[in-house]
mmCIF file with all atom_site columns, C-alpha atoms in Angstrom:
data_model
loop_
_atom_site.group_PDB
_atom_site.id
_atom_site.type_symbol
_atom_site.label_atom_id
_atom_site.label_alt_id
_atom_site.label_comp_id
_atom_site.label_asym_id
_atom_site.label_entity_id
_atom_site.label_seq_id
_atom_site.pdbx_PDB_ins_code
_atom_site.Cartn_x
_atom_site.Cartn_y
_atom_site.Cartn_z
_atom_site.occupancy
_atom_site.B_iso_or_equiv
_atom_site.pdbx_formal_charge
_atom_site.auth_seq_id
_atom_site.auth_comp_id
_atom_site.auth_asym_id
_atom_site.auth_atom_id
_atom_site.pdbx_PDB_model_num
ATOM 1   C CA . ALA A 1 1   ? 84.459 -103.468 5.772   1.00 62.00 ? 1   ALA A CA 1
ATOM 2   C CA . GLN A 1 2   ? 83.378 -106.743 5.986   1.00 74.00 ? 2   GLN A CA 1
ATOM 3   C CA . LYS A 1 3   ? 79.712 -107.081 5.532   1.00 92.00 ? 3   LYS A CA 1
ATOM 4   C CA . ILE A 1 4   ? 78.916 -110.283 7.477   1.00 97.00 ? 4   ILE A CA 1
ATOM 5   C CA . THR A 1 5   ? 81.193 -111.099 10.614  1.00 97.00 ? 5   THR A CA 1
ATOM 6   C CA . GLN A 1 6   ? 81.023 -114.467 12.168  1.00 97.00 ? 6   GLN A CA 1
ATOM 7   C CA . THR A 1 7   ? 83.602 -114.192 15.110  1.00 96.00 ? 7   THR A CA 1
ATOM 8   C CA . GLN A 1 8   ? 83.628 -117.876 16.121  1.00 95.00 ? 8   GLN A CA 1
ATOM 9   C CA . PRO A 1 9   ? 85.679 -119.858 13.831  1.00 94.00 ? 9   PRO A CA 1
ATOM 10  C CA . GLY A 1 10  ? 84.879 -123.006 15.999  1.00 95.00 ? 10  GLY A CA 1
ATOM 11  C CA . MET A 1 11  ? 82.580 -123.893 18.709  1.00 95.00 ? 11  MET A CA 1
ATOM 12  C CA . PHE A 1 12  ? 81.918 -126.953 20.821  1.00 96.00 ? 12  PHE A CA 1
ATOM 13  C CA . VAL A 1 13  ? 78.482 -127.900 22.387  1.00 97.00 ? 13  VAL A CA 1
ATOM 14  C CA . GLN A 1 14  ? 77.199 -130.888 24.357  1.00 97.00 ? 14  GLN A CA 1
ATOM 15  C CA . GLU A 1 15  ? 74.689 -133.038 22.840  1.00 97.00 ? 15  GLU A CA 1
ATOM 16  C CA . LYS A 1 16  ? 71.032 -131.891 23.891  1.00 97.00 ? 16  LYS A CA 1
ATOM 17  C CA . GLU A 1 17  ? 72.263 -128.332 24.997  1.00 97.00 ? 17  GLU A CA 1
ATOM 18  C CA . ALA A 1 18  ? 71.565 -124.962 23.297  1.00 97.00 ? 18  ALA A CA 1
ATOM 19  C CA . VAL A 1 19  ? 74.045 -123.167 21.331  1.00 98.00 ? 19  VAL A CA 1
ATOM 20  C CA . THR A 1 20  ? 74.252 -119.633 19.834  1.00 98.00 ? 20  THR A CA 1
ATOM 21  C CA . LEU A 1 21  ? 76.148 -118.786 16.661  1.00 98.00 ? 21  LEU A CA 1
ATOM 22  C CA . ASP A 1 22  ? 77.099 -115.165 16.147  1.00 98.00 ? 22  ASP A CA 1
ATOM 23  C CA . CYS A 1 23  ? 76.580 -113.057 13.280  1.00 98.00 ? 23  CYS A CA 1
ATOM 24  C CA . THR A 1 24  ? 76.802 -109.407 12.595  1.00 97.00 ? 24  THR A CA 1
ATOM 25  C CA . TYR A 1 25  ? 76.253 -107.439 9.590   1.00 97.00 ? 25  TYR A CA 1
ATOM 26  C CA . ASP A 1 26  ? 76.968 -103.991 7.914   1.00 96.00 ? 26  ASP A CA 1
ATOM 27  C CA . THR A 1 27  ? 74.499 -102.220 5.648   1.00 94.00 ? 27  THR A CA 1
ATOM 28  C CA . SER A 1 28  ? 73.125 -98.970  4.940   1.00 92.00 ? 28  SER A CA 1
ATOM 29  C CA . ASP A 1 29  ? 70.410 -100.374 2.962   1.00 92.00 ? 29  ASP A CA 1
ATOM 30  C CA . PRO A 1 30  ? 67.007 -100.162 4.853   1.00 93.00 ? 30  PRO A CA 1
ATOM 31  C CA . SER A 1 31  ? 65.479 -103.332 3.302   1.00 93.00 ? 31  SER A CA 1
ATOM 32  C CA . TYR A 1 32  ? 67.502 -106.469 3.465   1.00 94.00 ? 32  TYR A CA 1
ATOM 33  C CA . GLY A 1 33  ? 67.468 -110.254 4.340   1.00 95.00 ? 33  GLY A CA 1
ATOM 34  C CA . LEU A 1 34  ? 69.410 -112.183 6.731   1.00 96.00 ? 34  LEU A CA 1
ATOM 35  C CA . PHE A 1 35  ? 70.008 -116.039 6.152   1.00 97.00 ? 35  PHE A CA 1
ATOM 36  C CA . TRP A 1 36  ? 71.542 -119.073 7.809   1.00 98.00 ? 36  TRP A CA 1
ATOM 37  C CA . TYR A 1 37  ? 72.843 -122.158 6.066   1.00 98.00 ? 37  TYR A CA 1
ATOM 38  C CA . LYS A 1 38  ? 74.325 -125.395 7.235   1.00 98.00 ? 38  LYS A CA 1
ATOM 39  C CA . GLN A 1 39  ? 77.099 -127.179 5.295   1.00 97.00 ? 39  GLN A CA 1
ATOM 40  C CA . PRO A 1 40  ? 77.989 -130.636 6.456   1.00 95.00 ? 40  PRO A CA 1
ATOM 41  C CA . SER A 1 41  ? 81.102 -132.355 5.484   1.00 92.00 ? 41  SER A CA 1
ATOM 42  C CA . SER A 1 42  ? 79.457 -133.423 2.016   1.00 90.00 ? 42  SER A CA 1
ATOM 43  C CA . GLY A 1 43  ? 79.473 -129.832 0.817   1.00 91.00 ? 43  GLY A CA 1
ATOM 44  C CA . GLU A 1 44  ? 75.777 -129.031 0.254   1.00 92.00 ? 44  GLU A CA 1
ATOM 45  C CA . MET A 1 45  ? 74.406 -125.757 1.507   1.00 95.00 ? 45  MET A CA 1
ATOM 46  C CA . ILE A 1 46  ? 71.207 -126.436 3.293   1.00 96.00 ? 46  ILE A CA 1
ATOM 47  C CA . PHE A 1 47  ? 68.869 -123.075 4.276   1.00 96.00 ? 47  PHE A CA 1
ATOM 48  C CA . LEU A 1 48  ? 67.917 -123.286 7.764   1.00 97.00 ? 48  LEU A CA 1
ATOM 49  C CA . ILE A 1 49  ? 66.198 -119.818 8.431   1.00 97.00 ? 49  ILE A CA 1
ATOM 50  C CA . TYR A 1 50  ? 65.366 -116.430 7.071   1.00 96.00 ? 50  TYR A CA 1
ATOM 51  C CA . GLN A 1 51  ? 64.817 -112.979 8.850   1.00 96.00 ? 51  GLN A CA 1
ATOM 52  C CA . GLY A 1 52  ? 63.581 -109.892 6.828   1.00 95.00 ? 52  GLY A CA 1
ATOM 53  C CA . SER A 1 53  ? 64.661 -106.622 8.007   1.00 95.00 ? 53  SER A CA 1
ATOM 54  C CA . TYR A 1 54  ? 61.119 -105.470 8.546   1.00 94.00 ? 54  TYR A CA 1
ATOM 55  C CA . ASP A 1 55  ? 59.994 -108.415 10.398  1.00 92.00 ? 55  ASP A CA 1
ATOM 56  C CA . GLN A 1 56  ? 58.885 -107.655 13.665  1.00 89.00 ? 56  GLN A CA 1
ATOM 57  C CA . GLN A 1 57  ? 59.161 -111.026 15.290  1.00 94.00 ? 57  GLN A CA 1
ATOM 58  C CA . ASN A 1 58  ? 62.114 -113.351 15.416  1.00 96.00 ? 58  ASN A CA 1
ATOM 59  C CA . ALA A 1 59  ? 62.203 -116.056 12.907  1.00 96.00 ? 59  ALA A CA 1
ATOM 60  C CA . THR A 1 60  ? 61.785 -119.546 14.219  1.00 97.00 ? 60  THR A CA 1
ATOM 61  C CA . GLU A 1 61  ? 61.874 -122.960 12.334  1.00 96.00 ? 61  GLU A CA 1
ATOM 62  C CA . GLY A 1 62  ? 61.809 -126.116 14.188  1.00 97.00 ? 62  GLY A CA 1
ATOM 63  C CA . ARG A 1 63  ? 65.136 -126.362 16.678  1.00 97.00 ? 63  ARG A CA 1
ATOM 64  C CA . TYR A 1 64  ? 66.312 -123.119 14.929  1.00 98.00 ? 64  TYR A CA 1
ATOM 65  C CA . SER A 1 65  ? 65.775 -119.600 15.915  1.00 97.00 ? 65  SER A CA 1
ATOM 66  C CA . LEU A 1 66  ? 67.095 -116.272 14.786  1.00 97.00 ? 66  LEU A CA 1
ATOM 67  C CA . ASN A 1 67  ? 67.884 -113.751 17.674  1.00 96.00 ? 67  ASN A CA 1
ATOM 68  C CA . PHE A 1 68  ? 67.393 -110.549 15.473  1.00 96.00 ? 68  PHE A CA 1
ATOM 69  C CA . GLN A 1 69  ? 68.691 -107.262 17.133  1.00 96.00 ? 69  GLN A CA 1
ATOM 70  C CA . LYS A 1 70  ? 68.235 -104.711 14.466  1.00 95.00 ? 70  LYS A CA 1
ATOM 71  C CA . ALA A 1 71  ? 69.890 -101.833 16.210  1.00 94.00 ? 71  ALA A CA 1
ATOM 72  C CA . ARG A 1 72  ? 72.874 -103.915 17.127  1.00 95.00 ? 72  ARG A CA 1
ATOM 73  C CA . LYS A 1 73  ? 72.906 -105.303 13.651  1.00 96.00 ? 73  LYS A CA 1
ATOM 74  C CA . SER A 1 74  ? 73.340 -108.814 14.675  1.00 97.00 ? 74  SER A CA 1
ATOM 75  C CA . ALA A 1 75  ? 71.377 -111.898 13.648  1.00 97.00 ? 75  ALA A CA 1
ATOM 76  C CA . ASN A 1 76  ? 72.613 -114.761 15.933  1.00 98.00 ? 76  ASN A CA 1
ATOM 77  C CA . LEU A 1 77  ? 71.480 -118.230 15.339  1.00 98.00 ? 77  LEU A CA 1
ATOM 78  C CA . VAL A 1 78  ? 70.122 -120.486 18.130  1.00 98.00 ? 78  VAL A CA 1
ATOM 79  C CA . ILE A 1 79  ? 70.051 -124.087 18.128  1.00 98.00 ? 79  ILE A CA 1
ATOM 80  C CA . SER A 1 80  ? 68.053 -125.744 20.841  1.00 96.00 ? 80  SER A CA 1
ATOM 81  C CA . ALA A 1 81  ? 68.581 -129.549 21.984  1.00 96.00 ? 81  ALA A CA 1
ATOM 82  C CA . SER A 1 82  ? 71.862 -129.961 19.861  1.00 97.00 ? 82  SER A CA 1
ATOM 83  C CA . GLN A 1 83  ? 72.110 -133.341 18.067  1.00 97.00 ? 83  GLN A CA 1
ATOM 84  C CA . LEU A 1 84  ? 75.247 -135.132 16.840  1.00 97.00 ? 84  LEU A CA 1
ATOM 85  C CA . GLY A 1 85  ? 73.908 -134.553 13.328  1.00 96.00 ? 85  GLY A CA 1
ATOM 86  C CA . ASP A 1 86  ? 74.099 -130.733 13.937  1.00 98.00 ? 86  ASP A CA 1
ATOM 87  C CA . SER A 1 87  ? 77.909 -130.953 13.533  1.00 98.00 ? 87  SER A CA 1
ATOM 88  C CA . ALA A 1 88  ? 78.783 -129.022 10.335  1.00 97.00 ? 88  ALA A CA 1
ATOM 89  C CA . MET A 1 89  ? 79.867 -125.384 9.107   1.00 97.00 ? 89  MET A CA 1
ATOM 90  C CA . TYR A 1 90  ? 77.309 -122.951 9.583   1.00 98.00 ? 90  TYR A CA 1
ATOM 91  C CA . PHE A 1 91  ? 77.146 -119.600 7.326   1.00 98.00 ? 91  PHE A CA 1
ATOM 92  C CA . CYS A 1 92  ? 75.381 -116.313 8.041   1.00 98.00 ? 92  CYS A CA 1
ATOM 93  C CA . ALA A 1 93  ? 74.407 -114.519 4.824   1.00 97.00 ? 93  ALA A CA 1
ATOM 94  C CA . MET A 1 94  ? 72.928 -111.201 3.713   1.00 96.00 ? 94  MET A CA 1
ATOM 95  C CA . ARG A 1 95  ? 70.785 -110.005 0.696   1.00 94.00 ? 95  ARG A CA 1
ATOM 96  C CA . GLU A 1 96  ? 70.663 -106.327 0.359   1.00 92.00 ? 96  GLU A CA 1
ATOM 97  C CA . ASP A 1 97  ? 67.654 -105.302 -1.802  1.00 88.00 ? 97  ASP A CA 1
ATOM 98  C CA . ASN A 1 98  ? 69.661 -102.360 -3.508  1.00 86.00 ? 98  ASN A CA 1
ATOM 99  C CA . ALA A 1 99  ? 72.291 -104.836 -4.494  1.00 82.00 ? 99  ALA A CA 1
ATOM 100 C CA . GLY A 1 100 ? 70.070 -107.333 -6.499  1.00 78.00 ? 100 GLY A CA 1
ATOM 101 C CA . ASN A 1 101 ? 69.414 -110.700 -5.302  1.00 80.00 ? 101 ASN A CA 1
ATOM 102 C CA . MET A 1 102 ? 73.188 -111.669 -4.617  1.00 86.00 ? 102 MET A CA 1
ATOM 103 C CA . LEU A 1 103 ? 74.072 -113.070 -1.281  1.00 92.00 ? 103 LEU A CA 1
ATOM 104 C CA . THR A 1 104 ? 77.119 -112.177 0.983   1.00 94.00 ? 104 THR A CA 1
ATOM 105 C CA . PHE A 1 105 ? 78.463 -114.760 3.208   1.00 96.00 ? 105 PHE A CA 1
ATOM 106 C CA . GLY A 1 106 ? 80.247 -114.657 6.481   1.00 96.00 ? 106 GLY A CA 1
ATOM 107 C CA . GLY A 1 107 ? 83.487 -116.707 7.148   1.00 96.00 ? 107 GLY A CA 1
ATOM 108 C CA . GLY A 1 108 ? 81.507 -119.295 8.948   1.00 97.00 ? 108 GLY A CA 1
ATOM 109 C CA . THR A 1 109 ? 81.466 -121.226 12.118  1.00 98.00 ? 109 THR A CA 1
ATOM 110 C CA . ARG A 1 110 ? 82.293 -124.852 12.483  1.00 97.00 ? 110 ARG A CA 1
ATOM 111 C CA . LEU A 1 111 ? 79.973 -126.456 15.252  1.00 98.00 ? 111 LEU A CA 1
ATOM 112 C CA . MET A 1 112 ? 81.098 -129.631 16.811  1.00 98.00 ? 112 MET A CA 1
ATOM 113 C CA . VAL A 1 113 ? 78.597 -131.297 19.053  1.00 97.00 ? 113 VAL A CA 1
ATOM 114 C CA . LYS A 1 114 ? 79.836 -133.792 21.584  1.00 97.00 ? 114 LYS A CA 1
ATOM 115 C CA . PRO A 1 115 ? 78.117 -136.830 22.717  1.00 94.00 ? 115 PRO A CA 1
ATOM 116 C CA . SER B 2 1   ? 61.515 -125.693 -2.725  1.00 77.00 ? 1   SER B CA 1
ATOM 117 C CA . ALA B 2 2   ? 63.147 -126.377 -6.223  1.00 85.00 ? 2   ALA B CA 1
ATOM 118 C CA . VAL B 2 3   ? 65.079 -129.471 -6.662  1.00 93.00 ? 3   VAL B CA 1
ATOM 119 C CA . ILE B 2 4   ? 68.443 -128.775 -7.997  1.00 96.00 ? 4   ILE B CA 1
ATOM 120 C CA . SER B 2 5   ? 70.929 -131.164 -9.478  1.00 97.00 ? 5   SER B CA 1
ATOM 121 C CA . GLN B 2 6   ? 74.570 -130.689 -10.512 1.00 97.00 ? 6   GLN B CA 1
ATOM 122 C CA . LYS B 2 7   ? 76.981 -132.551 -12.573 1.00 97.00 ? 7   LYS B CA 1
ATOM 123 C CA . PRO B 2 8   ? 79.601 -133.855 -12.164 1.00 97.00 ? 8   PRO B CA 1
ATOM 124 C CA . SER B 2 9   ? 79.476 -134.223 -8.382  1.00 96.00 ? 9   SER B CA 1
ATOM 125 C CA . ARG B 2 10  ? 83.304 -134.205 -8.446  1.00 96.00 ? 10  ARG B CA 1
ATOM 126 C CA . ASP B 2 11  ? 86.165 -134.285 -10.837 1.00 97.00 ? 11  ASP B CA 1
ATOM 127 C CA . ILE B 2 12  ? 89.877 -134.537 -10.977 1.00 97.00 ? 12  ILE B CA 1
ATOM 128 C CA . CYS B 2 13  ? 91.252 -132.452 -13.809 1.00 96.00 ? 13  CYS B CA 1
ATOM 129 C CA . GLN B 2 14  ? 94.730 -131.876 -15.277 1.00 97.00 ? 14  GLN B CA 1
ATOM 130 C CA . ARG B 2 15  ? 95.954 -128.150 -15.267 1.00 97.00 ? 15  ARG B CA 1
ATOM 131 C CA . GLY B 2 16  ? 95.412 -126.358 -18.609 1.00 97.00 ? 16  GLY B CA 1
ATOM 132 C CA . THR B 2 17  ? 92.132 -128.207 -19.315 1.00 97.00 ? 17  THR B CA 1
ATOM 133 C CA . SER B 2 18  ? 88.479 -127.022 -19.093 1.00 97.00 ? 18  SER B CA 1
ATOM 134 C CA . LEU B 2 19  ? 85.578 -128.455 -17.172 1.00 98.00 ? 19  LEU B CA 1
ATOM 135 C CA . THR B 2 20  ? 81.821 -127.919 -17.765 1.00 98.00 ? 20  THR B CA 1
ATOM 136 C CA . ILE B 2 21  ? 79.350 -127.993 -14.792 1.00 98.00 ? 21  ILE B CA 1
ATOM 137 C CA . GLN B 2 22  ? 75.659 -128.553 -15.172 1.00 98.00 ? 22  GLN B CA 1
ATOM 138 C CA . CYS B 2 23  ? 72.854 -127.093 -13.110 1.00 97.00 ? 23  CYS B CA 1
ATOM 139 C CA . GLN B 2 24  ? 69.405 -128.513 -13.633 1.00 97.00 ? 24  GLN B CA 1
ATOM 140 C CA . VAL B 2 25  ? 66.239 -127.159 -11.872 1.00 96.00 ? 25  VAL B CA 1
ATOM 141 C CA . ASP B 2 26  ? 62.929 -128.981 -11.617 1.00 95.00 ? 26  ASP B CA 1
ATOM 142 C CA . SER B 2 27  ? 61.016 -125.792 -12.289 1.00 93.00 ? 27  SER B CA 1
ATOM 143 C CA . GLN B 2 28  ? 61.430 -122.564 -14.195 1.00 93.00 ? 28  GLN B CA 1
ATOM 144 C CA . VAL B 2 29  ? 63.416 -119.755 -12.486 1.00 91.00 ? 29  VAL B CA 1
ATOM 145 C CA . THR B 2 30  ? 64.609 -116.433 -13.745 1.00 89.00 ? 30  THR B CA 1
ATOM 146 C CA . MET B 2 31  ? 67.819 -116.033 -12.020 1.00 91.00 ? 31  MET B CA 1
ATOM 147 C CA . MET B 2 32  ? 70.422 -118.771 -11.565 1.00 94.00 ? 32  MET B CA 1
ATOM 148 C CA . PHE B 2 33  ? 73.709 -118.071 -9.457  1.00 95.00 ? 33  PHE B CA 1
ATOM 149 C CA . TRP B 2 34  ? 77.151 -119.635 -9.392  1.00 97.00 ? 34  TRP B CA 1
ATOM 150 C CA . TYR B 2 35  ? 79.288 -119.654 -6.429  1.00 97.00 ? 35  TYR B CA 1
ATOM 151 C CA . ARG B 2 36  ? 82.790 -120.758 -5.764  1.00 97.00 ? 36  ARG B CA 1
ATOM 152 C CA . GLN B 2 37  ? 84.058 -121.943 -2.351  1.00 97.00 ? 37  GLN B CA 1
ATOM 153 C CA . GLN B 2 38  ? 87.704 -122.510 -2.098  1.00 96.00 ? 38  GLN B CA 1
ATOM 154 C CA . PRO B 2 39  ? 89.111 -124.945 0.396   1.00 94.00 ? 39  PRO B CA 1
ATOM 155 C CA . GLY B 2 40  ? 88.466 -123.797 4.036   1.00 92.00 ? 40  GLY B CA 1
ATOM 156 C CA . GLN B 2 41  ? 86.769 -120.573 2.853   1.00 93.00 ? 41  GLN B CA 1
ATOM 157 C CA . SER B 2 42  ? 83.321 -119.018 2.473   1.00 95.00 ? 42  SER B CA 1
ATOM 158 C CA . LEU B 2 43  ? 81.073 -118.716 -0.698  1.00 95.00 ? 43  LEU B CA 1
ATOM 159 C CA . THR B 2 44  ? 81.887 -116.103 -3.260  1.00 94.00 ? 44  THR B CA 1
ATOM 160 C CA . LEU B 2 45  ? 79.585 -115.160 -6.015  1.00 95.00 ? 45  LEU B CA 1
ATOM 161 C CA . ILE B 2 46  ? 81.119 -115.700 -9.420  1.00 96.00 ? 46  ILE B CA 1
ATOM 162 C CA . ALA B 2 47  ? 77.983 -114.445 -11.516 1.00 96.00 ? 47  ALA B CA 1
ATOM 163 C CA . THR B 2 48  ? 74.486 -114.344 -12.107 1.00 94.00 ? 48  THR B CA 1
ATOM 164 C CA . ALA B 2 49  ? 72.675 -115.967 -15.066 1.00 94.00 ? 49  ALA B CA 1
ATOM 165 C CA . ASN B 2 50  ? 69.458 -114.783 -16.500 1.00 88.00 ? 50  ASN B CA 1
ATOM 166 C CA . GLN B 2 51  ? 67.886 -116.401 -19.371 1.00 84.00 ? 51  GLN B CA 1
ATOM 167 C CA . GLY B 2 52  ? 68.189 -114.663 -22.734 1.00 82.00 ? 52  GLY B CA 1
ATOM 168 C CA . SER B 2 53  ? 70.996 -112.405 -21.416 1.00 84.00 ? 53  SER B CA 1
ATOM 169 C CA . GLU B 2 54  ? 74.574 -112.455 -20.826 1.00 88.00 ? 54  GLU B CA 1
ATOM 170 C CA . ALA B 2 55  ? 75.670 -113.437 -17.212 1.00 92.00 ? 55  ALA B CA 1
ATOM 171 C CA . THR B 2 56  ? 76.574 -110.585 -14.755 1.00 93.00 ? 56  THR B CA 1
ATOM 172 C CA . TYR B 2 57  ? 79.971 -111.363 -13.335 1.00 95.00 ? 57  TYR B CA 1
ATOM 173 C CA . GLU B 2 58  ? 81.258 -110.199 -9.824  1.00 94.00 ? 58  GLU B CA 1
ATOM 174 C CA . SER B 2 59  ? 84.545 -108.303 -9.498  1.00 93.00 ? 59  SER B CA 1
ATOM 175 C CA . GLY B 2 60  ? 87.304 -110.611 -9.928  1.00 94.00 ? 60  GLY B CA 1
ATOM 176 C CA . PHE B 2 61  ? 85.443 -112.975 -12.211 1.00 96.00 ? 61  PHE B CA 1
ATOM 177 C CA . VAL B 2 62  ? 85.773 -112.766 -16.078 1.00 96.00 ? 62  VAL B CA 1
ATOM 178 C CA . ILE B 2 63  ? 83.800 -114.350 -19.015 1.00 96.00 ? 63  ILE B CA 1
ATOM 179 C CA . ASP B 2 64  ? 86.911 -115.726 -20.584 1.00 96.00 ? 64  ASP B CA 1
ATOM 180 C CA . LYS B 2 65  ? 87.882 -117.796 -17.515 1.00 97.00 ? 65  LYS B CA 1
ATOM 181 C CA . PHE B 2 66  ? 84.399 -118.660 -16.361 1.00 97.00 ? 66  PHE B CA 1
ATOM 182 C CA . PRO B 2 67  ? 82.037 -118.714 -19.376 1.00 96.00 ? 67  PRO B CA 1
ATOM 183 C CA . ILE B 2 68  ? 78.188 -119.350 -18.396 1.00 96.00 ? 68  ILE B CA 1
ATOM 184 C CA . SER B 2 69  ? 75.538 -120.483 -20.561 1.00 94.00 ? 69  SER B CA 1
ATOM 185 C CA . ARG B 2 70  ? 71.512 -120.301 -19.884 1.00 94.00 ? 70  ARG B CA 1
ATOM 186 C CA . PRO B 2 71  ? 69.675 -121.727 -22.709 1.00 92.00 ? 71  PRO B CA 1
ATOM 187 C CA . ASN B 2 72  ? 66.442 -121.934 -20.799 1.00 92.00 ? 72  ASN B CA 1
ATOM 188 C CA . LEU B 2 73  ? 64.748 -121.366 -17.662 1.00 93.00 ? 73  LEU B CA 1
ATOM 189 C CA . THR B 2 74  ? 65.774 -124.644 -16.016 1.00 95.00 ? 74  THR B CA 1
ATOM 190 C CA . PHE B 2 75  ? 69.404 -125.047 -17.118 1.00 95.00 ? 75  PHE B CA 1
ATOM 191 C CA . SER B 2 76  ? 72.798 -123.355 -16.880 1.00 96.00 ? 76  SER B CA 1
ATOM 192 C CA . THR B 2 77  ? 76.272 -124.400 -17.359 1.00 97.00 ? 77  THR B CA 1
ATOM 193 C CA . LEU B 2 78  ? 79.505 -122.857 -15.840 1.00 98.00 ? 78  LEU B CA 1
ATOM 194 C CA . THR B 2 79  ? 82.760 -123.793 -17.472 1.00 98.00 ? 79  THR B CA 1
ATOM 195 C CA . VAL B 2 80  ? 86.161 -123.226 -15.598 1.00 98.00 ? 80  VAL B CA 1
ATOM 196 C CA . SER B 2 81  ? 88.669 -122.629 -18.359 1.00 97.00 ? 81  SER B CA 1
ATOM 197 C CA . ASN B 2 82  ? 92.230 -123.307 -18.508 1.00 97.00 ? 82  ASN B CA 1
ATOM 198 C CA . MET B 2 83  ? 92.474 -124.646 -15.043 1.00 97.00 ? 83  MET B CA 1
ATOM 199 C CA . SER B 2 84  ? 95.041 -124.306 -12.713 1.00 97.00 ? 84  SER B CA 1
ATOM 200 C CA . PRO B 2 85  ? 95.451 -125.735 -8.918  1.00 96.00 ? 85  PRO B CA 1
ATOM 201 C CA . GLU B 2 86  ? 94.077 -122.511 -7.665  1.00 96.00 ? 86  GLU B CA 1
ATOM 202 C CA . ASP B 2 87  ? 90.605 -123.428 -9.196  1.00 97.00 ? 87  ASP B CA 1
ATOM 203 C CA . SER B 2 88  ? 90.327 -126.404 -6.923  1.00 97.00 ? 88  SER B CA 1
ATOM 204 C CA . SER B 2 89  ? 87.099 -125.457 -5.149  1.00 97.00 ? 89  SER B CA 1
ATOM 205 C CA . ILE B 2 90  ? 83.487 -126.502 -4.473  1.00 96.00 ? 90  ILE B CA 1
ATOM 206 C CA . TYR B 2 91  ? 81.351 -124.859 -7.273  1.00 97.00 ? 91  TYR B CA 1
ATOM 207 C CA . LEU B 2 92  ? 77.737 -124.336 -6.380  1.00 97.00 ? 92  LEU B CA 1
ATOM 208 C CA . CYS B 2 93  ? 74.574 -123.256 -8.188  1.00 97.00 ? 93  CYS B CA 1
ATOM 209 C CA . SER B 2 94  ? 71.684 -121.947 -6.750  1.00 96.00 ? 94  SER B CA 1
ATOM 210 C CA . VAL B 2 95  ? 68.287 -120.434 -7.524  1.00 94.00 ? 95  VAL B CA 1
ATOM 211 C CA . ASP B 2 96  ? 65.885 -117.917 -5.267  1.00 89.00 ? 96  ASP B CA 1
ATOM 212 C CA . GLN B 2 97  ? 62.465 -118.738 -4.533  1.00 83.00 ? 97  GLN B CA 1
ATOM 213 C CA . GLY B 2 98  ? 59.976 -118.254 -2.001  1.00 78.00 ? 98  GLY B CA 1
ATOM 214 C CA . VAL B 2 99  ? 59.937 -116.022 1.232   1.00 78.00 ? 99  VAL B CA 1
ATOM 215 C CA . GLY B 2 100 ? 62.603 -113.520 1.145   1.00 80.00 ? 100 GLY B CA 1
ATOM 216 C CA . ASP B 2 101 ? 63.850 -114.687 -2.247  1.00 82.00 ? 101 ASP B CA 1
ATOM 217 C CA . THR B 2 102 ? 65.671 -117.476 -0.392  1.00 90.00 ? 102 THR B CA 1
ATOM 218 C CA . GLN B 2 103 ? 68.459 -119.066 -2.297  1.00 93.00 ? 103 GLN B CA 1
ATOM 219 C CA . TYR B 2 104 ? 68.504 -122.926 -2.292  1.00 94.00 ? 104 TYR B CA 1
ATOM 220 C CA . PHE B 2 105 ? 71.484 -124.758 -3.569  1.00 96.00 ? 105 PHE B CA 1
ATOM 221 C CA . GLY B 2 106 ? 72.476 -127.538 -5.756  1.00 96.00 ? 106 GLY B CA 1
ATOM 222 C CA . PRO B 2 107 ? 74.733 -130.452 -4.094  1.00 96.00 ? 107 PRO B CA 1
ATOM 223 C CA . GLY B 2 108 ? 77.812 -128.849 -5.527  1.00 96.00 ? 108 GLY B CA 1
ATOM 224 C CA . THR B 2 109 ? 80.737 -130.105 -7.888  1.00 97.00 ? 109 THR B CA 1
ATOM 225 C CA . ARG B 2 110 ? 83.967 -130.637 -5.924  1.00 96.00 ? 110 ARG B CA 1
ATOM 226 C CA . LEU B 2 111 ? 86.923 -130.109 -8.504  1.00 97.00 ? 111 LEU B CA 1
ATOM 227 C CA . THR B 2 112 ? 90.584 -130.856 -7.699  1.00 97.00 ? 112 THR B CA 1
ATOM 228 C CA . VAL B 2 113 ? 92.898 -129.601 -10.247 1.00 97.00 ? 113 VAL B CA 1
ATOM 229 C CA . LEU B 2 114 ? 96.328 -131.275 -10.483 1.00 96.00 ? 114 LEU B CA 1
#
């Protein structure tokens, strides 16, 4: 079974609107971390936001917030007030504490922001 | 977060040759990671490199094909050996730091094998 699933291969959003990118995960490890990365066409991987499995509150970083629903095993990324520069691939990733520090990545979602 | 550089940023190589990719970090780190991203795909971990010990390879990756060196706490190399067109990928190194052992990535090496 896939550990990280991103069901939206591509999405469009109008500039200045909010968008939600979906991510579901599968683990039996009680301690884990969830991450979102942005990959523009240049290829670099840019860290956006982190959520720990024991964190009580949803993580926020500027225009990024993570909608963490532990019982549903989902960790959706919300981008508010989309900008043209947000057009990129977005990857959800998980680190399971019992599996060392390796990251497992989802298949990614390509976000395109329309002017 | 750490500043990570990689060399080369891109290369075009002939099949059967080898390429060594360098990863330099501006601070000392215990673990460094090497990932491969094939065209249109997600990232896959190749190996974890600890200073002073042999790298730990993930399933599907072997030392003969992807030898790794880790001579000190700020530097690592990944060699892609006996290349074929299927090795055309972006290769990224990363280190973990800070909250949640977040992994920060270098800018990547874009490799094309003809």
